[in-house]
Short mmCIF file of C-alpha atoms and ligand atoms in Angstrom, two decimals:
data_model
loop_
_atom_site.label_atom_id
_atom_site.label_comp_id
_atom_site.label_asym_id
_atom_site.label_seq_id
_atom_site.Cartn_x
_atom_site.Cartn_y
_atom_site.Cartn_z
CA UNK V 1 -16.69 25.59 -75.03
CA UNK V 2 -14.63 23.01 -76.78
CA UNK V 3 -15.79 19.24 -76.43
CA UNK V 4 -12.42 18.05 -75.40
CA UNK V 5 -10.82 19.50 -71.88
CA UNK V 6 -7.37 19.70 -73.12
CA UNK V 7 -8.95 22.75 -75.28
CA UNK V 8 -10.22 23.75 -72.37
CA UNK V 9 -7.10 26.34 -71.00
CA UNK V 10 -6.14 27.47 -74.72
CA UNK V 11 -10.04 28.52 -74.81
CA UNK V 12 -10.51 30.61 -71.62
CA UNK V 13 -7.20 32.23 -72.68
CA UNK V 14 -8.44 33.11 -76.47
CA UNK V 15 -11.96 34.44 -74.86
CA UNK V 16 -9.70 36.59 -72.52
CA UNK V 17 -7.91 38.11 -75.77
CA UNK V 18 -10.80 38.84 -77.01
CA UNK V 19 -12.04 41.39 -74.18
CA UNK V 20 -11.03 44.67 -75.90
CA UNK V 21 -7.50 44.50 -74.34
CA UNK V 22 -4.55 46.29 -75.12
CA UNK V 23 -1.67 44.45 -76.75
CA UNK V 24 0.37 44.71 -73.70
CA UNK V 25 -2.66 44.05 -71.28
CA UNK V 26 -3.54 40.74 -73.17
CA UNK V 27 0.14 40.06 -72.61
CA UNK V 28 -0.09 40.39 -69.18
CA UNK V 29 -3.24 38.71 -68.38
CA UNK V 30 -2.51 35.84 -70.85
CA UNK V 31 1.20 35.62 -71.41
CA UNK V 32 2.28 33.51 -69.06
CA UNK V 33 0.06 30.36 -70.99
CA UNK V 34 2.46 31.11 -73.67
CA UNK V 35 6.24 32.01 -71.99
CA UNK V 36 6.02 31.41 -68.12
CA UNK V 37 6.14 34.93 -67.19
CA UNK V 38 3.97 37.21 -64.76
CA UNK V 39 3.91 40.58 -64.49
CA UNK V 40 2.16 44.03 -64.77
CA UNK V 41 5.22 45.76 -66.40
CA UNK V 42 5.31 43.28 -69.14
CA UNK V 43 5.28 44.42 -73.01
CA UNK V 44 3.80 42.90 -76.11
CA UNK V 45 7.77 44.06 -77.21
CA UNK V 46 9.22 41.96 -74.13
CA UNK V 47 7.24 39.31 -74.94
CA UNK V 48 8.01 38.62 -78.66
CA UNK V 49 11.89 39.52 -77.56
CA UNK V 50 11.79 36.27 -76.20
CA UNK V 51 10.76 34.85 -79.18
CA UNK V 52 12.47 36.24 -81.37
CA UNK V 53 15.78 34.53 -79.00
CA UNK V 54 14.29 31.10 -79.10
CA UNK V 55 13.75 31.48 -82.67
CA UNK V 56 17.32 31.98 -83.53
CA UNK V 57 18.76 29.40 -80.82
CA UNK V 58 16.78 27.07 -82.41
CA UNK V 59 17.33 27.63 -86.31
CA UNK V 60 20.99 27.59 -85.36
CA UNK V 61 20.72 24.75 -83.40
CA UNK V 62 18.66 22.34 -85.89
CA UNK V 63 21.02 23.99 -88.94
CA UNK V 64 18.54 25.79 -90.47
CA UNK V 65 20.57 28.65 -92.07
CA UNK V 66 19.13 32.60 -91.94
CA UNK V 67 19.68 32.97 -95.62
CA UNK V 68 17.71 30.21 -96.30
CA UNK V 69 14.71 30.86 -94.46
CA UNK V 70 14.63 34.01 -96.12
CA UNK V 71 13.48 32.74 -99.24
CA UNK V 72 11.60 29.83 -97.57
CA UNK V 73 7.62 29.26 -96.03
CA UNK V 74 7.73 27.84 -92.58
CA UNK V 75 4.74 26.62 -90.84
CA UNK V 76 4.57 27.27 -87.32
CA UNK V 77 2.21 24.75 -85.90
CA UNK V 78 0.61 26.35 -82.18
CA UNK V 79 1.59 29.73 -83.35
CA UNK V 80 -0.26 31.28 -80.39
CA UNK V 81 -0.66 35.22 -80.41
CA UNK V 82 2.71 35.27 -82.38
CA UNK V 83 5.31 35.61 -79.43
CA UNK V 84 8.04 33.19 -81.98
CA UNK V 85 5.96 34.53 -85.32
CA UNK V 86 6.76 37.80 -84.96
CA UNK V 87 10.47 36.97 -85.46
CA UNK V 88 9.44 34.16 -88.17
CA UNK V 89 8.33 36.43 -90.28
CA UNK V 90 11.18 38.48 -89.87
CA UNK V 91 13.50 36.11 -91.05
CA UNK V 92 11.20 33.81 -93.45
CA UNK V 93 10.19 34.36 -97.06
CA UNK V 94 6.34 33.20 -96.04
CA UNK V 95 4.98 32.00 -92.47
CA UNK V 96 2.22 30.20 -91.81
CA UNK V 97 1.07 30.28 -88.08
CA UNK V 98 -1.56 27.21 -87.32
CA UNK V 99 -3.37 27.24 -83.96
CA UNK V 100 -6.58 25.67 -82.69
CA UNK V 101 -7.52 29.06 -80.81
CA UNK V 102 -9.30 31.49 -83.58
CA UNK V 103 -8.81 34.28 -81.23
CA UNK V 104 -5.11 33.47 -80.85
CA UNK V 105 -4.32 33.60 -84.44
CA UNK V 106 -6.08 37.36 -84.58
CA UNK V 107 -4.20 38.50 -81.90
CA UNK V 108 -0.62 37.04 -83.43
CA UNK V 109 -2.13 38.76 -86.50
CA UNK V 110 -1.74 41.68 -84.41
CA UNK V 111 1.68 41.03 -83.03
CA UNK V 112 3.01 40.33 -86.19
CA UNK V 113 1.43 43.91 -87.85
CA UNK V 114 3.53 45.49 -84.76
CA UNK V 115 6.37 43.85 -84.35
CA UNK V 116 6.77 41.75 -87.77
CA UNK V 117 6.24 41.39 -91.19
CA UNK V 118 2.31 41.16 -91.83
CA UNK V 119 2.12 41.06 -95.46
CA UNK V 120 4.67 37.45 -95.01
CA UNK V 121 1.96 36.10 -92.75
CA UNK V 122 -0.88 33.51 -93.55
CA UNK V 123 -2.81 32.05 -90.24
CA UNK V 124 -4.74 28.59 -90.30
CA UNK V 125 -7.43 27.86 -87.70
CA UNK V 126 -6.93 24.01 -86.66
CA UNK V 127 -10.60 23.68 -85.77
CA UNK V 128 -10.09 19.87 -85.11
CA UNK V 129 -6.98 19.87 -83.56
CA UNK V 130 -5.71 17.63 -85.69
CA UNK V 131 -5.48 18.37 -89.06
CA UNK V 132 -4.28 21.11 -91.30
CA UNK V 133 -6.15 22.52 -93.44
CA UNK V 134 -2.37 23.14 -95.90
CA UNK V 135 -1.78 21.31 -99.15
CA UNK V 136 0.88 18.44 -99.64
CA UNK V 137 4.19 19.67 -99.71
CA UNK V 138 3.68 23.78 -99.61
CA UNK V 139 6.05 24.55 -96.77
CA UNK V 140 9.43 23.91 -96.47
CA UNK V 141 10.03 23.87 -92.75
CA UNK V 142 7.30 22.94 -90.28
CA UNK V 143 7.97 23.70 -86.52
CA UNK V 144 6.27 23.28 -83.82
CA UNK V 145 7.25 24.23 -80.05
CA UNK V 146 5.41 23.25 -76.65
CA UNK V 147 2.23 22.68 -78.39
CA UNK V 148 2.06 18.95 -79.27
CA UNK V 149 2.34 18.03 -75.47
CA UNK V 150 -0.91 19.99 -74.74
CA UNK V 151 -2.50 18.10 -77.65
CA UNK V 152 -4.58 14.52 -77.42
CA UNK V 153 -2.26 11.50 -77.95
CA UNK V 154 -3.81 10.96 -80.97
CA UNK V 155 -3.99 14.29 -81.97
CA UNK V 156 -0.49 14.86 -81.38
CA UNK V 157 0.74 11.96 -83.67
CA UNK V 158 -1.76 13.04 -86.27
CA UNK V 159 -0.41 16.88 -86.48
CA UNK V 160 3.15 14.94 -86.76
CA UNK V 161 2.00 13.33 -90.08
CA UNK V 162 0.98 16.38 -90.91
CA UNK V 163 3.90 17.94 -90.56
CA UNK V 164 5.10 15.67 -92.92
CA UNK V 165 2.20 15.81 -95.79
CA UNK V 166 2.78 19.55 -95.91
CA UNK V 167 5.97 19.72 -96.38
CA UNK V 168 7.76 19.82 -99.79
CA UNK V 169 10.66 17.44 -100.81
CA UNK V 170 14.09 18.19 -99.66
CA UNK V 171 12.50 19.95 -96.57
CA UNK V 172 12.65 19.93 -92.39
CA UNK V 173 10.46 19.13 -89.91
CA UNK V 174 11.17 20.07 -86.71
CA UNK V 175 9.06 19.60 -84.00
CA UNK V 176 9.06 19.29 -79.89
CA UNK V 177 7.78 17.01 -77.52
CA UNK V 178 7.56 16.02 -74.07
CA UNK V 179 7.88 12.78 -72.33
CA UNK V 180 8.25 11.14 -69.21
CA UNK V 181 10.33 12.24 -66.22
CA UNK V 182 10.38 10.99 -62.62
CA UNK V 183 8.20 13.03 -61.06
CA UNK V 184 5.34 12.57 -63.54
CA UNK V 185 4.36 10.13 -61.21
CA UNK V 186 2.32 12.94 -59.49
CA UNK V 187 1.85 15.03 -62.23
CA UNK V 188 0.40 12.81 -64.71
CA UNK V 189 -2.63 11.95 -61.75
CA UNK V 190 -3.04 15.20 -61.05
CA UNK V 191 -3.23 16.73 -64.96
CA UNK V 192 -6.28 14.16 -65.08
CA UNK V 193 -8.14 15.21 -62.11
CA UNK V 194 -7.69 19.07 -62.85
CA UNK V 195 -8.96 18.49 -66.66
CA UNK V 196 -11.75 16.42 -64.82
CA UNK V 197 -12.16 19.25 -62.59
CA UNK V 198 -12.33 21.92 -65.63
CA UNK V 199 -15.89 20.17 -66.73
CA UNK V 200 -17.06 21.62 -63.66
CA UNK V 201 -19.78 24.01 -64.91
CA UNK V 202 -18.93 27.25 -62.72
CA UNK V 203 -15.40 25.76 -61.12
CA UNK V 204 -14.15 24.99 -64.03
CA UNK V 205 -14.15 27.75 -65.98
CA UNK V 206 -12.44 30.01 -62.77
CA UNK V 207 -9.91 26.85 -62.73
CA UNK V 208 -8.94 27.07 -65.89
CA UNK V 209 -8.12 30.72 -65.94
CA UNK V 210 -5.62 30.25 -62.90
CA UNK V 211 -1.91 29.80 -63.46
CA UNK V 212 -1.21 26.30 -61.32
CA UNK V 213 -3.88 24.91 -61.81
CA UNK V 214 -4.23 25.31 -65.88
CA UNK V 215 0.05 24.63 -65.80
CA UNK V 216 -1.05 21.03 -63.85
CA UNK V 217 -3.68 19.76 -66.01
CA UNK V 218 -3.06 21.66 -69.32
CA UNK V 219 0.03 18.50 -70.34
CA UNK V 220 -2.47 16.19 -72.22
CA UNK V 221 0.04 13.61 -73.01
CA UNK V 222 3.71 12.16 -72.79
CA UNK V 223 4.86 10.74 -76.32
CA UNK V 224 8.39 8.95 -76.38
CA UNK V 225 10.39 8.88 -79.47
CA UNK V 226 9.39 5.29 -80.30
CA UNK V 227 6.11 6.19 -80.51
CA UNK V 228 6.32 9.24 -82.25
CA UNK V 229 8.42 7.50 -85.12
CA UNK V 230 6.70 4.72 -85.10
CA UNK V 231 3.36 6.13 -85.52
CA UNK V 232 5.40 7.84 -88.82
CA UNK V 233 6.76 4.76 -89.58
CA UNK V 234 3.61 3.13 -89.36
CA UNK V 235 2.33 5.74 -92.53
CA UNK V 236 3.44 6.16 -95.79
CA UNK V 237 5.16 9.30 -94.06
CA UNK V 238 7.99 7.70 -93.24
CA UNK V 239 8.55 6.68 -96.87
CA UNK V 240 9.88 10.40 -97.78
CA UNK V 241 12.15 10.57 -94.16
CA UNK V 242 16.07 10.80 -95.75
CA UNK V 243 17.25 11.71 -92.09
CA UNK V 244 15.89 11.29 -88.70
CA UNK V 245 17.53 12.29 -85.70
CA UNK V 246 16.27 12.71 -81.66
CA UNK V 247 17.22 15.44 -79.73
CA UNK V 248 17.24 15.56 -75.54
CA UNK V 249 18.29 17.32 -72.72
CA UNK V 250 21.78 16.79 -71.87
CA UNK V 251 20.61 15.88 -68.24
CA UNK V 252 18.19 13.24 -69.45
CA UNK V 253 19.34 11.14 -72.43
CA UNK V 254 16.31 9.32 -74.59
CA UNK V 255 16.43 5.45 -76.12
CA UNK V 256 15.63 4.92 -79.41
CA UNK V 257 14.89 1.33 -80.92
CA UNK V 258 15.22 2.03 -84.56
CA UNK V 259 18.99 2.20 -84.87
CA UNK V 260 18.53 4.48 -88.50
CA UNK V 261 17.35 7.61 -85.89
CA UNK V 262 20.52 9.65 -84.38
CA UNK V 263 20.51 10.17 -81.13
CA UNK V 264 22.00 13.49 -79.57
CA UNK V 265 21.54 15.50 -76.59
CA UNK V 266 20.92 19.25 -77.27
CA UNK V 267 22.08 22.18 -74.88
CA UNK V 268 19.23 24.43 -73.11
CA UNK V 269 16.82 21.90 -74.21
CA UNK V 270 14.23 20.98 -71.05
CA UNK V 271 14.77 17.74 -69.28
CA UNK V 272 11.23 16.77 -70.19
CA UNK V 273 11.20 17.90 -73.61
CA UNK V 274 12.67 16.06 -76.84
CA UNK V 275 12.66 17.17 -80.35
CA UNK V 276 11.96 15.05 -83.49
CA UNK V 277 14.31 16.56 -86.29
CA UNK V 278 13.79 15.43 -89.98
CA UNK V 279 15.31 15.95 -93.19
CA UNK V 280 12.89 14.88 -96.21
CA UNK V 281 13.86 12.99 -99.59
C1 SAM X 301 2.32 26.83 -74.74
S1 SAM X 301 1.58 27.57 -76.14
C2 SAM X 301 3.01 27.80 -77.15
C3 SAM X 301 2.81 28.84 -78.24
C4 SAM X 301 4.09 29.18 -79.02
N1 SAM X 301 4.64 27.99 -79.65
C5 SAM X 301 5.08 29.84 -78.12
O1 SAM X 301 6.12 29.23 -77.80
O2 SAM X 301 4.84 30.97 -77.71
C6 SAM X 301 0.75 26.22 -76.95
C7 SAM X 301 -0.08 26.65 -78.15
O3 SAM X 301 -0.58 25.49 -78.78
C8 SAM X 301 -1.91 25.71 -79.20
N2 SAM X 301 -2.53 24.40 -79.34
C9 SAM X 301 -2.91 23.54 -78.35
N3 SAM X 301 -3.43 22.43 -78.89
C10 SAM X 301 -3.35 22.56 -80.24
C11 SAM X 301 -3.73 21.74 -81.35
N4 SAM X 301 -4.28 20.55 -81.17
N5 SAM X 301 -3.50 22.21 -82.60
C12 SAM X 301 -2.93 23.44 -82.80
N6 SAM X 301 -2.57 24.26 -81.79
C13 SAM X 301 -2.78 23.83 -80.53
C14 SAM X 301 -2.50 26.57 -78.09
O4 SAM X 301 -3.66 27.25 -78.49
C15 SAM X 301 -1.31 27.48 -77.79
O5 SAM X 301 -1.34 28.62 -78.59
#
């Protein structure tokens, strides 16, 4: 078991994919860490479908062109077992899929074989959860949704630089976050006790297979867009930045102190999510 108990939930969900499960089966026991859903009619195709929809809303949203991506690598950071990849590798030249569950990245192996483009697809295992194991400037879009929020502060801002480092001049980052809303006041107490309760030597381990439970504690951290760029700005990273802009929820608009970063509300986006969009020198 990982040392840190925000790996905890992504862990009991990878050992679960491993059990000799159908595609389908590890959809429906494990699918729901992933997209929300239940159910025992759900498909491995059902699943990706939703992908595959999120990944077009958001390339259109954040301008990145189809014909583009065609000839382009993006790196999907928190890949999972490939329910957006699938569709990545449909559209993109290359795709690499990063996650820090080994047994994930077989399994999106597996999606991707069915309902993708394998031979486009390279998978990185981010043993440290922090760090990508990708040369400087080999990608040309790096993406990343509803993965840095389950990540260590620290860990979080460090896969942001990353971002950055690996990826080439003239390219985009685009990556998702989630900060505070009102009623974190509860949640934010009770995501430490429940990852307190996950060290639990028996418990823990039933805990963090359940749905409610794993969705309270499995948020390891709320990161604000001043922190996020200025963490960035704080690095040589932000050297390369030609264009930053912020993206929230139209129902919950976000601050920014440094007045170079746009600031724009984004339709469909969650009122506790944001998203960091840059544009590289
Ligand atoms: C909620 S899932 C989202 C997966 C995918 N983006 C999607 O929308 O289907 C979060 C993913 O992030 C991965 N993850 C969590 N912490 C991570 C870290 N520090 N580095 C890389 N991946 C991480 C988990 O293993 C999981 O696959």
């Amino acid at each position: 078991m990982a040392k840190r108990t925000q790996f905890v939930p992504w862990k009991t969900a990878g050992n679960k994919t491993e059990s000799g499960l159908t595609a389908d089966d590890v959809v429906r026991t494990t699918g729901w860490v992933f997209n929300n859903e239940t159910g025992t009619a759900l498909t491995l195709g059902d699943f990706v479908a939703t992908g595959e929809k999120e990944v077009r809303r958001y390339m259109r949203q954040f301008e990145l062109p189809l014909e583009n991506l065609a000839t382009q690598t993006l790196l999907e950071i928190g890949s999972g077992i490939g329910r957006m990849t699938a569709a990545f590798t449909n559209l993109c030249g290359q795709v690499v899929a990063a996650d820090i569950d080994a047994a994930f990245l077989e399994r999106c192996r597996e999606t991707v074989a069915k309902h993708g483009r394998p031979e486009r697809l390279r998978t990185v295992h981010v043993a440290d959860g922090r760090s990508l194991a990708i040369s400087d400037k080999s990608v040309d879009v790096a993406f990343s949704y509803i993965t840095l929020q389950h990540c260590e502060r620290t860990d979080a801002l460090s896969l942001t630089n990353e971002a950055v480092r690996v990826t080439s001049d003239g390219g985009r980052v685009v990556l998702n976050y989630r900060s505070w809303v009102p009623l974190d006041v509860l949640l934010v107490p009770l995501g430490m006790l429940m990852r307190a309760l996950w060290k639990l030597p028996r418990a823990g381990k039933v805990l963090a297979s359940m749905r409610w439970t794993t969705r309270l504690g499995w948020q390891a951290n709320r990161l604000g867009p001043d922190e996020v760029i200025g963490s960035l700005k704080s690095s040589s990273a932000w050297s390369r930045v030609a264009k930053a802009s912020v993206h929230h929820s139209p129902r919950l608009a976000r601050k920014v102190k440094y007045a170079e970063v746009a600031v724009a509300p984004l339709k469909r986006v969650n009122r506790s999510h944001w998203w960091l969009s840059l544009e590289l020198k």
